[in-house]
mmCIF file of C-alpha atoms and ligand atoms in Angstrom:
data_model
loop_
_atom_site.group_PDB
_atom_site.id
_atom_site.type_symbol
_atom_site.label_atom_id
_atom_site.label_comp_id
_atom_site.label_asym_id
_atom_site.label_seq_id
_atom_site.Cartn_x
_atom_site.Cartn_y
_atom_site.Cartn_z
ATOM 1 C CA VAL A 1 122.107 73.831 98.282
ATOM 2 C CA ILE A 2 119.176 75.992 99.468
ATOM 3 C CA LYS A 3 115.798 75.114 97.963
ATOM 4 C CA VAL A 4 113.869 78.290 97.122
ATOM 5 C CA VAL A 5 110.281 79.049 96.086
ATOM 6 C CA VAL A 6 109.682 82.495 94.570
ATOM 7 C CA ALA A 7 106.176 83.979 94.957
ATOM 8 C CA GLY A 8 105.234 86.694 92.481
ATOM 9 C CA ALA A 9 107.339 84.994 89.791
ATOM 10 C CA ALA A 10 105.508 86.710 86.919
ATOM 11 C CA GLY A 11 106.045 90.193 88.375
ATOM 12 C CA ARG A 12 108.826 92.697 87.750
ATOM 13 C CA MET A 13 110.779 91.782 90.914
ATOM 14 C CA GLY A 14 109.799 88.100 90.900
ATOM 15 C CA GLN A 15 111.146 87.503 87.393
ATOM 16 C CA THR A 16 114.471 89.086 88.378
ATOM 17 C CA VAL A 17 114.619 86.965 91.557
ATOM 18 C CA VAL A 18 113.846 83.749 89.625
ATOM 19 C CA ASP A 19 116.755 84.578 87.336
ATOM 20 C CA ALA A 20 119.122 85.380 90.234
ATOM 21 C CA VAL A 21 118.229 82.215 92.192
ATOM 22 C CA SER A 22 118.604 80.084 89.047
ATOM 23 C CA HIS A 23 122.125 81.438 88.536
ATOM 24 C CA ALA A 24 123.259 81.116 92.184
ATOM 25 C CA ASP A 25 125.579 78.111 92.681
ATOM 26 C CA ASP A 26 124.338 77.448 96.203
ATOM 27 C CA MET A 27 120.571 77.548 95.434
ATOM 28 C CA THR A 28 117.994 75.641 93.437
ATOM 29 C CA LEU A 29 114.686 77.070 92.287
ATOM 30 C CA VAL A 30 111.962 74.665 93.437
ATOM 31 C CA ALA A 31 109.269 76.754 91.752
ATOM 32 C CA GLY A 32 108.313 80.263 90.716
ATOM 33 C CA VAL A 33 104.631 80.666 91.545
ATOM 34 C CA ASP A 34 102.100 83.321 90.592
ATOM 35 C CA PRO A 35 98.349 83.316 89.932
ATOM 36 C CA ALA A 36 99.274 84.859 86.561
ATOM 37 C CA LEU A 37 101.116 81.573 85.833
ATOM 38 C CA GLY A 38 98.252 79.455 87.216
ATOM 39 C CA SER A 39 100.147 78.456 90.371
ATOM 40 C CA GLY A 40 100.119 79.216 94.110
ATOM 41 C CA VAL A 41 102.616 78.816 96.965
ATOM 42 C CA GLU A 42 100.925 76.018 98.880
ATOM 43 C CA GLU A 43 101.508 73.295 96.301
ATOM 44 C CA ALA A 44 105.173 74.340 95.932
ATOM 45 C CA LEU A 45 106.244 74.559 99.593
ATOM 46 C CA GLY A 46 106.522 70.819 100.301
ATOM 47 C CA ASP A 47 110.043 70.538 98.961
ATOM 48 C CA ALA A 48 111.322 74.040 99.863
ATOM 49 C CA GLU A 49 113.489 75.597 102.595
ATOM 50 C CA VAL A 50 112.978 79.305 101.840
ATOM 51 C CA LEU A 51 110.069 81.298 100.368
ATOM 52 C CA VAL A 52 110.999 84.610 98.723
ATOM 53 C CA ASP A 53 107.897 86.812 98.377
ATOM 54 C CA PHE A 54 107.621 89.805 96.020
ATOM 55 C CA THR A 55 103.850 89.909 95.574
ATOM 56 C CA GLN A 56 101.230 92.386 96.755
ATOM 57 C CA PRO A 57 100.176 93.875 100.114
ATOM 58 C CA GLY A 58 96.983 91.798 100.087
ATOM 59 C CA ALA A 59 98.709 88.502 99.234
ATOM 60 C CA VAL A 60 101.951 88.345 101.202
ATOM 61 C CA LEU A 61 100.650 87.433 104.678
ATOM 62 C CA ALA A 62 98.661 84.410 103.448
ATOM 63 C CA ASN A 63 101.770 83.189 101.607
ATOM 64 C CA VAL A 64 103.929 83.586 104.721
ATOM 65 C CA ALA A 65 101.283 81.851 106.863
ATOM 66 C CA ALA A 66 101.412 78.906 104.461
ATOM 67 C CA ALA A 67 105.218 78.887 104.673
ATOM 68 C CA ILE A 68 105.177 78.908 108.488
ATOM 69 C CA GLU A 69 102.665 76.056 108.417
ATOM 70 C CA ALA A 70 104.911 74.096 106.023
ATOM 71 C CA GLY A 71 108.103 74.730 108.079
ATOM 72 C CA VAL A 72 109.640 77.019 105.438
ATOM 73 C CA HIS A 73 111.582 80.251 106.225
ATOM 74 C CA SER A 74 110.410 83.457 104.516
ATOM 75 C CA VAL A 75 112.220 86.402 102.952
ATOM 76 C CA ILE A 76 109.737 89.228 102.340
ATOM 77 C CA GLY A 77 110.381 92.017 99.859
ATOM 78 C CA THR A 78 106.729 92.978 99.450
ATOM 79 C CA THR A 79 105.827 96.322 101.039
ATOM 80 C CA GLY A 80 102.633 97.961 102.296
ATOM 81 C CA PHE A 81 101.255 95.162 104.501
ATOM 82 C CA ASP A 82 100.326 95.125 108.223
ATOM 83 C CA MET A 83 103.566 94.595 110.159
ATOM 84 C CA ALA A 84 101.748 94.064 113.485
ATOM 85 C CA GLU A 85 99.898 91.118 111.950
ATOM 86 C CA LEU A 86 103.197 89.626 110.741
ATOM 87 C CA GLU A 87 104.660 89.962 114.248
ATOM 88 C CA ARG A 88 101.671 88.062 115.663
ATOM 89 C CA MET A 89 102.120 85.328 113.056
ATOM 90 C CA CYS A 90 105.806 84.931 113.950
ATOM 91 C CA GLN A 91 105.166 84.398 117.669
ATOM 92 C CA GLY A 92 106.018 80.802 118.500
ATOM 93 C CA ALA A 93 106.703 79.939 114.848
ATOM 94 C CA ALA A 94 109.332 77.251 114.303
ATOM 95 C CA VAL A 95 110.780 79.029 111.264
ATOM 96 C CA ASN A 96 112.149 82.543 110.631
ATOM 97 C CA VAL A 97 110.995 85.576 108.682
ATOM 98 C CA LEU A 98 113.177 88.371 107.313
ATOM 99 C CA VAL A 99 111.514 91.521 105.975
ATOM 100 C CA ALA A 100 113.393 94.248 104.127
ATOM 101 C CA PRO A 101 111.684 97.256 102.605
ATOM 102 C CA ASN A 102 114.759 97.674 100.409
ATOM 103 C CA PHE A 103 117.370 95.057 99.474
ATOM 104 C CA ALA A 104 119.707 97.495 97.650
ATOM 105 C CA ILE A 105 122.954 98.184 99.548
ATOM 106 C CA GLY A 106 122.879 101.842 98.472
ATOM 107 C CA ALA A 107 119.420 102.273 99.980
ATOM 108 C CA VAL A 108 120.521 100.638 103.240
ATOM 109 C CA LEU A 109 123.438 103.105 103.387
ATOM 110 C CA MET A 110 121.115 106.031 102.538
ATOM 111 C CA MET A 111 118.927 105.071 105.514
ATOM 112 C CA ARG A 112 121.947 104.849 107.813
ATOM 113 C CA PHE A 113 123.390 108.200 106.677
ATOM 114 C CA ALA A 114 119.958 109.848 106.982
ATOM 115 C CA ALA A 115 119.587 108.564 110.551
ATOM 116 C CA ASP A 116 123.074 109.892 111.403
ATOM 117 C CA ALA A 117 122.346 113.269 109.833
ATOM 118 C CA ALA A 118 118.992 113.569 111.649
ATOM 119 C CA ARG A 119 120.856 113.685 114.984
ATOM 120 C CA HIS A 120 122.521 116.940 113.938
ATOM 121 C CA MET A 121 119.916 118.470 111.587
ATOM 122 C CA PRO A 122 116.430 117.980 113.052
ATOM 123 C CA LYS A 123 114.429 119.503 110.163
ATOM 124 C CA ALA A 124 114.060 117.153 107.207
ATOM 125 C CA GLU A 125 111.666 115.945 104.530
ATOM 126 C CA ILE A 126 111.670 112.789 102.410
ATOM 127 C CA ILE A 127 110.750 112.660 98.724
ATOM 128 C CA GLU A 128 110.307 109.163 97.262
ATOM 129 C CA LEU A 129 109.813 108.633 93.530
ATOM 130 C CA HIS A 130 108.612 105.360 91.965
ATOM 131 C CA HIS A 131 107.060 103.922 88.784
ATOM 132 C CA ASP A 132 103.344 104.639 88.458
ATOM 133 C CA THR A 133 102.194 101.018 88.886
ATOM 134 C CA LYS A 134 103.493 100.755 92.452
ATOM 135 C CA LEU A 135 100.506 99.815 94.656
ATOM 136 C CA ASP A 136 101.558 101.388 97.969
ATOM 137 C CA ALA A 137 102.355 104.993 98.896
ATOM 138 C CA PRO A 138 104.380 106.130 100.757
ATOM 139 C CA SER A 139 106.990 103.482 99.950
ATOM 140 C CA GLY A 140 108.148 100.981 102.564
ATOM 141 C CA THR A 141 111.646 102.428 102.250
ATOM 142 C CA ALA A 142 110.436 105.966 103.016
ATOM 143 C CA ILE A 143 108.418 104.819 106.036
ATOM 144 C CA ARG A 144 111.431 102.901 107.332
ATOM 145 C CA THR A 145 113.786 105.838 106.727
ATOM 146 C CA ALA A 146 111.454 108.186 108.612
ATOM 147 C CA ALA A 147 111.226 105.746 111.544
ATOM 148 C CA LEU A 148 115.027 105.324 111.709
ATOM 149 C CA MET A 149 115.507 109.117 111.614
ATOM 150 C CA ALA A 150 112.938 109.603 114.397
ATOM 151 C CA ASP A 151 114.585 106.884 116.536
ATOM 152 C CA ALA A 152 118.038 108.423 116.068
ATOM 153 C CA SER A 153 117.026 112.051 116.719
ATOM 154 C CA GLY A 154 114.181 111.733 119.211
ATOM 155 C CA ASN A 155 112.115 114.027 116.947
ATOM 156 C CA ALA A 156 108.865 113.310 115.104
ATOM 157 C CA PRO A 157 109.315 111.351 111.848
ATOM 158 C CA PRO A 158 109.925 113.656 108.860
ATOM 159 C CA PRO A 159 107.084 114.193 106.373
ATOM 160 C CA ILE A 160 107.113 112.054 103.203
ATOM 161 C CA HIS A 161 106.157 113.129 99.660
ATOM 162 C CA SER A 162 105.389 110.439 97.047
ATOM 163 C CA VAL A 163 105.869 110.871 93.285
ATOM 164 C CA ARG A 164 104.516 108.215 90.863
ATOM 165 C CA LEU A 165 105.538 108.496 87.200
ATOM 166 C CA PRO A 166 106.294 106.166 84.288
ATOM 167 C CA GLY A 167 110.014 105.975 83.551
ATOM 168 C CA LEU A 168 111.037 105.723 87.210
ATOM 169 C CA VAL A 169 112.159 102.545 89.029
ATOM 170 C CA ALA A 170 112.806 103.515 92.678
ATOM 171 C CA ASN A 171 114.439 106.692 93.968
ATOM 172 C CA GLN A 172 114.554 108.566 97.243
ATOM 173 C CA GLU A 173 115.861 111.897 98.469
ATOM 174 C CA VAL A 174 116.252 112.897 102.105
ATOM 175 C CA ILE A 175 116.678 116.672 102.404
ATOM 176 C CA LEU A 176 117.825 118.142 105.722
ATOM 177 C CA GLY A 177 117.705 121.900 106.183
ATOM 178 C CA GLU A 178 119.363 124.311 108.614
ATOM 179 C CA LEU A 179 119.899 128.053 108.577
ATOM 180 C CA GLY A 180 122.012 128.796 105.510
ATOM 181 C CA GLN A 181 122.502 125.171 104.372
ATOM 182 C CA THR A 182 120.845 122.005 103.154
ATOM 183 C CA LEU A 183 122.102 118.426 102.926
ATOM 184 C CA THR A 184 120.608 116.041 100.363
ATOM 185 C CA ILE A 185 121.103 112.273 100.564
ATOM 186 C CA ARG A 186 119.829 110.581 97.409
ATOM 187 C CA HIS A 187 119.614 106.982 96.221
ATOM 188 C CA ASP A 188 118.622 105.928 92.696
ATOM 189 C CA THR A 189 117.771 102.427 91.567
ATOM 190 C CA THR A 190 118.310 102.214 87.825
ATOM 191 C CA SER A 191 117.710 98.453 87.518
ATOM 192 C CA ARG A 192 116.042 95.759 89.638
ATOM 193 C CA GLU A 193 119.366 93.891 89.655
ATOM 194 C CA ALA A 194 120.300 96.326 92.461
ATOM 195 C CA PHE A 195 118.169 94.265 94.841
ATOM 196 C CA MET A 196 119.525 90.795 93.965
ATOM 197 C CA PRO A 197 122.705 90.510 96.090
ATOM 198 C CA GLY A 198 120.631 91.496 99.133
ATOM 199 C CA VAL A 199 117.824 89.058 98.309
ATOM 200 C CA LEU A 200 120.282 86.162 97.851
ATOM 201 C CA LEU A 201 122.109 87.080 101.087
ATOM 202 C CA ALA A 202 118.775 87.062 102.926
ATOM 203 C CA ALA A 203 117.818 83.662 101.496
ATOM 204 C CA ARG A 204 121.183 82.269 102.679
ATOM 205 C CA ARG A 205 120.933 83.719 106.185
ATOM 206 C CA VAL A 206 117.235 83.686 107.107
ATOM 207 C CA GLY A 207 117.469 80.200 108.634
ATOM 208 C CA ALA A 208 120.036 81.352 111.226
ATOM 209 C CA LEU A 209 118.311 84.552 112.455
ATOM 210 C CA GLU A 210 118.042 84.999 116.219
ATOM 211 C CA ARG A 211 114.960 87.209 116.053
ATOM 212 C CA SER A 212 111.872 86.768 113.876
ATOM 213 C CA PRO A 213 110.679 88.823 112.180
ATOM 214 C CA THR A 214 113.966 90.625 111.581
ATOM 215 C CA VAL A 215 113.316 93.917 109.788
ATOM 216 C CA GLY A 216 116.001 95.406 107.548
ATOM 217 C CA LEU A 217 118.877 93.995 105.515
ATOM 218 C CA GLU A 218 121.322 95.921 107.740
ATOM 219 C CA HIS A 219 121.022 93.165 110.368
ATOM 220 C CA LEU A 220 122.755 90.754 107.964
ATOM 221 C CA LEU A 221 125.624 93.063 106.949
HETATM 222 N N1 NAD B 301 112.175 95.125 99.225
HETATM 223 C C1 NAD B 301 112.651 95.616 98.073
HETATM 224 O O1 NAD B 301 113.860 95.827 97.907
HETATM 225 C C2 NAD B 301 111.679 95.888 96.952
HETATM 226 C C3 NAD B 301 112.128 96.352 95.720
HETATM 227 C C4 NAD B 301 111.199 96.543 94.699
HETATM 228 C C5 NAD B 301 109.868 96.253 94.915
HETATM 229 N N2 NAD B 301 109.450 95.828 96.135
HETATM 230 C C6 NAD B 301 108.069 95.432 96.411
HETATM 231 O O2 NAD B 301 107.867 94.143 95.832
HETATM 232 C C7 NAD B 301 106.489 93.980 95.516
HETATM 233 C C8 NAD B 301 106.341 93.527 94.077
HETATM 234 O O3 NAD B 301 106.738 94.562 93.207
HETATM 235 P P1 NAD B 301 106.680 94.360 91.618
HETATM 236 O O4 NAD B 301 107.050 95.678 91.031
HETATM 237 O O5 NAD B 301 107.428 93.138 91.224
HETATM 238 O O6 NAD B 301 105.100 94.120 91.420
HETATM 239 P P2 NAD B 301 104.363 93.369 90.222
HETATM 240 O O7 NAD B 301 102.960 93.847 90.241
HETATM 241 O O8 NAD B 301 105.155 93.500 88.966
HETATM 242 O O9 NAD B 301 104.400 91.819 90.645
HETATM 243 C C9 NAD B 301 103.635 91.259 91.676
HETATM 244 C C10 NAD B 301 103.278 89.840 91.249
HETATM 245 O O10 NAD B 301 102.702 89.163 92.365
HETATM 246 C C11 NAD B 301 101.733 88.285 91.845
HETATM 247 N N3 NAD B 301 100.854 87.806 92.907
HETATM 248 C C12 NAD B 301 99.702 88.371 93.384
HETATM 249 N N4 NAD B 301 99.170 87.603 94.349
HETATM 250 C C13 NAD B 301 99.994 86.524 94.511
HETATM 251 C C14 NAD B 301 99.984 85.377 95.334
HETATM 252 N N5 NAD B 301 99.013 85.200 96.236
HETATM 253 N N6 NAD B 301 100.988 84.476 95.227
HETATM 254 C C15 NAD B 301 101.974 84.646 94.325
HETATM 255 N N7 NAD B 301 102.058 85.721 93.491
HETATM 256 C C16 NAD B 301 101.066 86.658 93.596
HETATM 257 C C17 NAD B 301 101.037 89.107 90.768
HETATM 258 O O11 NAD B 301 100.297 88.278 89.879
HETATM 259 C C18 NAD B 301 102.231 89.794 90.110
HETATM 260 O O12 NAD B 301 102.743 89.018 89.036
HETATM 261 C C19 NAD B 301 105.828 95.336 95.826
HETATM 262 O O13 NAD B 301 105.233 95.265 97.112
HETATM 263 C C20 NAD B 301 106.996 96.307 95.830
HETATM 264 O O14 NAD B 301 106.762 97.445 96.647
HETATM 265 C C21 NAD B 301 110.336 95.645 97.138
#
């Protein structure tokens, strides 16, 4: 049984993760922590094996540093933080870190298809649409998609447009254009449950990673 601490437990994602971990047969929830609940990660890590963090860009790295210090693996869903700083923190660490800008299988496939398409259709733009309380723009998923498309095609990363409106959860369109034709690859998240199978898979597998940090759920599929 994997002992899990969830950081950001009062948030939209954190509440859904607490529920998913509580219902997983092979996991126990050690604690769900959040300053909004009057708790922090450090006091909860003693008895844990994996920290799952869905917090804020300004909070995640301190939580992961505490986890590394306590010998606890980390699964990071938070977006918008300094990846170079995380890579420095992971050097020589005795535990592993997995970061995924998007834990939904459909979004992972969208990124793969977009990278494939970019090899054949070099002109593209990305439109990402999220709820209006999202703190970061562009989204971590859009930045990752653009990087994967640039790697695959050898071209500059495509431009990204960000839409923030109430009523949205998380959506992204990659539009590729050629003379006389366009191709649109679109992913829509209609509920935060979309992310849970990926989050649970990451919590199960983070301890056995060969590289840390590993970026992207695709490395576990
Ligand atoms: N990787 C993915 O698949 C995925 C999917 C959706 C959202 N996200 C990202 O997850 C993050 C959270 O999104 P959300 O919509 O749940 O946000 P939210 O604002 O609803 O929740 C964030 C929570 O973190 C808490 N928090 C702040 N500092 C903390 C700390 N030091 N320790 C513990 N908790 C702390 C806040 O009090 C809040 O309750 C964002 O960065 C978002 O972009 C990632």
